[in-house]
Amino acid sequence: MSNKEIQAVTALFWNNYTSSVTLTLISYEYLLQFEKEVTYVWQRRWSLMSWLYLTVRYFGLFVALLSGFWGGLVYMPEAVSRLIFSILRVL
């Protein structure tokens, strides 16, 4: 494999790892807060704020699931991707 192909595969692995970690953390947070959500949101009278809260909350989970299984929703130019990976490599 050429150096460019190795870098592309490495970038793909990083994308998969970060998507998996993000999905795991978001899912864990949802499980921790689920009991409070049922008590304070679901058992109350439905209002516009209840709908907005649930829409915003579960839209994030939906995006994380799509990102985790599909591999990303946001197009990122190669130069930006290289910059991000070089910063992450230092960390």
PDB file of C-alpha atoms in Angstrom:
ATOM      1  CA  MET A   1       0.000   0.000   0.000  1.00  0.00           C
ATOM      2  CA  SER A   2       1.164   3.498  -0.721  1.00  0.00           C
ATOM      3  CA  ASN A   3       1.624   6.117   1.952  1.00  0.00           C
ATOM      4  CA  LYS A   4      -1.486   7.960   0.784  1.00  0.00           C
ATOM      5  CA  GLU A   5      -3.614   4.819   1.062  1.00  0.00           C
ATOM      6  CA  ILE A   6      -2.269   4.100   4.542  1.00  0.00           C
ATOM      7  CA  GLN A   7      -3.170   7.632   5.610  1.00  0.00           C
ATOM      8  CA  ALA A   8      -6.671   7.237   4.175  1.00  0.00           C
ATOM      9  CA  VAL A   9      -7.202   3.959   6.037  1.00  0.00           C
ATOM     10  CA  THR A  10      -5.848   5.503   9.244  1.00  0.00           C
ATOM     11  CA  ALA A  11      -8.213   8.451   8.839  1.00  0.00           C
ATOM     12  CA  LEU A  12     -11.096   6.039   8.291  1.00  0.00           C
ATOM     13  CA  PHE A  13     -10.208   4.144  11.472  1.00  0.00           C
ATOM     14  CA  TRP A  14     -10.057   7.426  13.431  1.00  0.00           C
ATOM     15  CA  ASN A  15     -13.464   8.388  12.054  1.00  0.00           C
ATOM     16  CA  ASN A  16     -14.905   5.021  13.061  1.00  0.00           C
ATOM     17  CA  TYR A  17     -13.364   5.179  16.529  1.00  0.00           C
ATOM     18  CA  THR A  18     -14.583   8.703  17.233  1.00  0.00           C
ATOM     19  CA  SER A  19     -18.062   7.875  15.935  1.00  0.00           C
ATOM     20  CA  SER A  20     -18.213   4.807  18.171  1.00  0.00           C
ATOM     21  CA  VAL A  21     -17.011   6.711  21.232  1.00  0.00           C
ATOM     22  CA  THR A  22     -19.474   9.538  20.589  1.00  0.00           C
ATOM     23  CA  LEU A  23     -22.363   7.125  20.169  1.00  0.00           C
ATOM     24  CA  THR A  24     -21.374   5.260  23.337  1.00  0.00           C
ATOM     25  CA  LEU A  25     -21.112   8.420  25.448  1.00  0.00           C
ATOM     26  CA  ILE A  26     -24.381   9.853  24.159  1.00  0.00           C
ATOM     27  CA  SER A  27     -26.185   6.554  24.759  1.00  0.00           C
ATOM     28  CA  TYR A  28     -24.751   6.317  28.276  1.00  0.00           C
ATOM     29  CA  GLU A  29     -25.901   9.859  29.067  1.00  0.00           C
ATOM     30  CA  TYR A  30     -29.387   9.072  27.757  1.00  0.00           C
ATOM     31  CA  LEU A  31     -29.605   5.995  29.966  1.00  0.00           C
ATOM     32  CA  LEU A  32     -28.472   7.960  33.025  1.00  0.00           C
ATOM     33  CA  GLN A  33     -31.053  10.705  32.473  1.00  0.00           C
ATOM     34  CA  PHE A  34     -33.941   8.538  31.302  1.00  0.00           C
ATOM     35  CA  GLU A  35     -35.623   8.234  34.711  1.00  0.00           C
ATOM     36  CA  LYS A  36     -35.562  12.011  35.231  1.00  0.00           C
ATOM     37  CA  GLU A  37     -36.835  12.562  31.709  1.00  0.00           C
ATOM     38  CA  VAL A  38     -39.825  10.286  32.323  1.00  0.00           C
ATOM     39  CA  THR A  39     -40.593  12.032  35.613  1.00  0.00           C
ATOM     40  CA  TYR A  40     -40.198  15.630  34.479  1.00  0.00           C
ATOM     41  CA  VAL A  41     -41.168  15.525  30.810  1.00  0.00           C
ATOM     42  CA  TRP A  42     -43.243  12.501  29.883  1.00  0.00           C
ATOM     43  CA  GLN A  43     -45.579  12.494  32.886  1.00  0.00           C
ATOM     44  CA  ARG A  44     -46.420  16.168  32.595  1.00  0.00           C
ATOM     45  CA  ARG A  45     -49.055  17.691  30.411  1.00  0.00           C
ATOM     46  CA  TRP A  46     -47.744  17.946  26.850  1.00  0.00           C
ATOM     47  CA  SER A  47     -46.845  21.445  25.755  1.00  0.00           C
ATOM     48  CA  LEU A  48     -44.803  23.083  23.040  1.00  0.00           C
ATOM     49  CA  MET A  49     -41.750  23.012  25.307  1.00  0.00           C
ATOM     50  CA  SER A  50     -42.165  19.268  25.891  1.00  0.00           C
ATOM     51  CA  TRP A  51     -42.208  18.651  22.158  1.00  0.00           C
ATOM     52  CA  LEU A  52     -39.241  20.933  21.550  1.00  0.00           C
ATOM     53  CA  TYR A  53     -37.239  19.285  24.322  1.00  0.00           C
ATOM     54  CA  LEU A  54     -37.868  15.774  23.026  1.00  0.00           C
ATOM     55  CA  THR A  55     -37.234  16.800  19.419  1.00  0.00           C
ATOM     56  CA  VAL A  56     -33.901  18.424  20.207  1.00  0.00           C
ATOM     57  CA  ARG A  57     -32.848  15.658  22.578  1.00  0.00           C
ATOM     58  CA  TYR A  58     -33.620  12.742  20.292  1.00  0.00           C
ATOM     59  CA  PHE A  59     -32.480  14.461  17.111  1.00  0.00           C
ATOM     60  CA  GLY A  60     -28.951  14.426  18.576  1.00  0.00           C
ATOM     61  CA  LEU A  61     -29.193  10.709  19.255  1.00  0.00           C
ATOM     62  CA  PHE A  62     -30.513  10.130  15.741  1.00  0.00           C
ATOM     63  CA  VAL A  63     -27.592  12.057  14.219  1.00  0.00           C
ATOM     64  CA  ALA A  64     -25.099  10.137  16.386  1.00  0.00           C
ATOM     65  CA  LEU A  65     -26.633   6.829  15.280  1.00  0.00           C
ATOM     66  CA  LEU A  66     -26.477   7.807  11.624  1.00  0.00           C
ATOM     67  CA  SER A  67     -22.916   9.008  12.024  1.00  0.00           C
ATOM     68  CA  GLY A  68     -21.912   5.820  13.803  1.00  0.00           C
ATOM     69  CA  PHE A  69     -23.448   3.461  11.284  1.00  0.00           C
ATOM     70  CA  TRP A  70     -23.099   5.467   8.086  1.00  0.00           C
ATOM     71  CA  GLY A  71     -19.697   6.992   8.764  1.00  0.00           C
ATOM     72  CA  GLY A  72     -20.413  10.691   8.982  1.00  0.00           C
ATOM     73  CA  LEU A  73     -22.925  13.256   7.867  1.00  0.00           C
ATOM     74  CA  VAL A  74     -20.683  16.248   7.376  1.00  0.00           C
ATOM     75  CA  TYR A  75     -18.464  16.682   4.351  1.00  0.00           C
ATOM     76  CA  MET A  76     -15.023  17.809   5.405  1.00  0.00           C
ATOM     77  CA  PRO A  77     -12.408  18.989   2.885  1.00  0.00           C
ATOM     78  CA  GLU A  78      -9.200  16.993   2.942  1.00  0.00           C
ATOM     79  CA  ALA A  79      -7.131  19.950   4.187  1.00  0.00           C
ATOM     80  CA  VAL A  80      -9.413  20.418   7.203  1.00  0.00           C
ATOM     81  CA  SER A  81      -9.426  16.697   7.879  1.00  0.00           C
ATOM     82  CA  ARG A  82      -5.614  16.579   7.813  1.00  0.00           C
ATOM     83  CA  LEU A  83      -5.413  19.537  10.191  1.00  0.00           C
ATOM     84  CA  ILE A  84      -7.780  17.901  12.676  1.00  0.00           C
ATOM     85  CA  PHE A  85      -5.929  14.586  12.545  1.00  0.00           C
ATOM     86  CA  SER A  86      -2.561  16.299  12.992  1.00  0.00           C
ATOM     87  CA  ILE A  87      -3.904  18.082  16.080  1.00  0.00           C
ATOM     88  CA  LEU A  88      -5.331  14.829  17.447  1.00  0.00           C
ATOM     89  CA  ARG A  89      -2.049  13.058  16.790  1.00  0.00           C
ATOM     90  CA  VAL A  90      -0.260  15.570  19.040  1.00  0.00           C
ATOM     91  CA  LEU A  91      -2.787  15.015  21.813  1.00  0.00           C
TER      92      LEU A  91
END
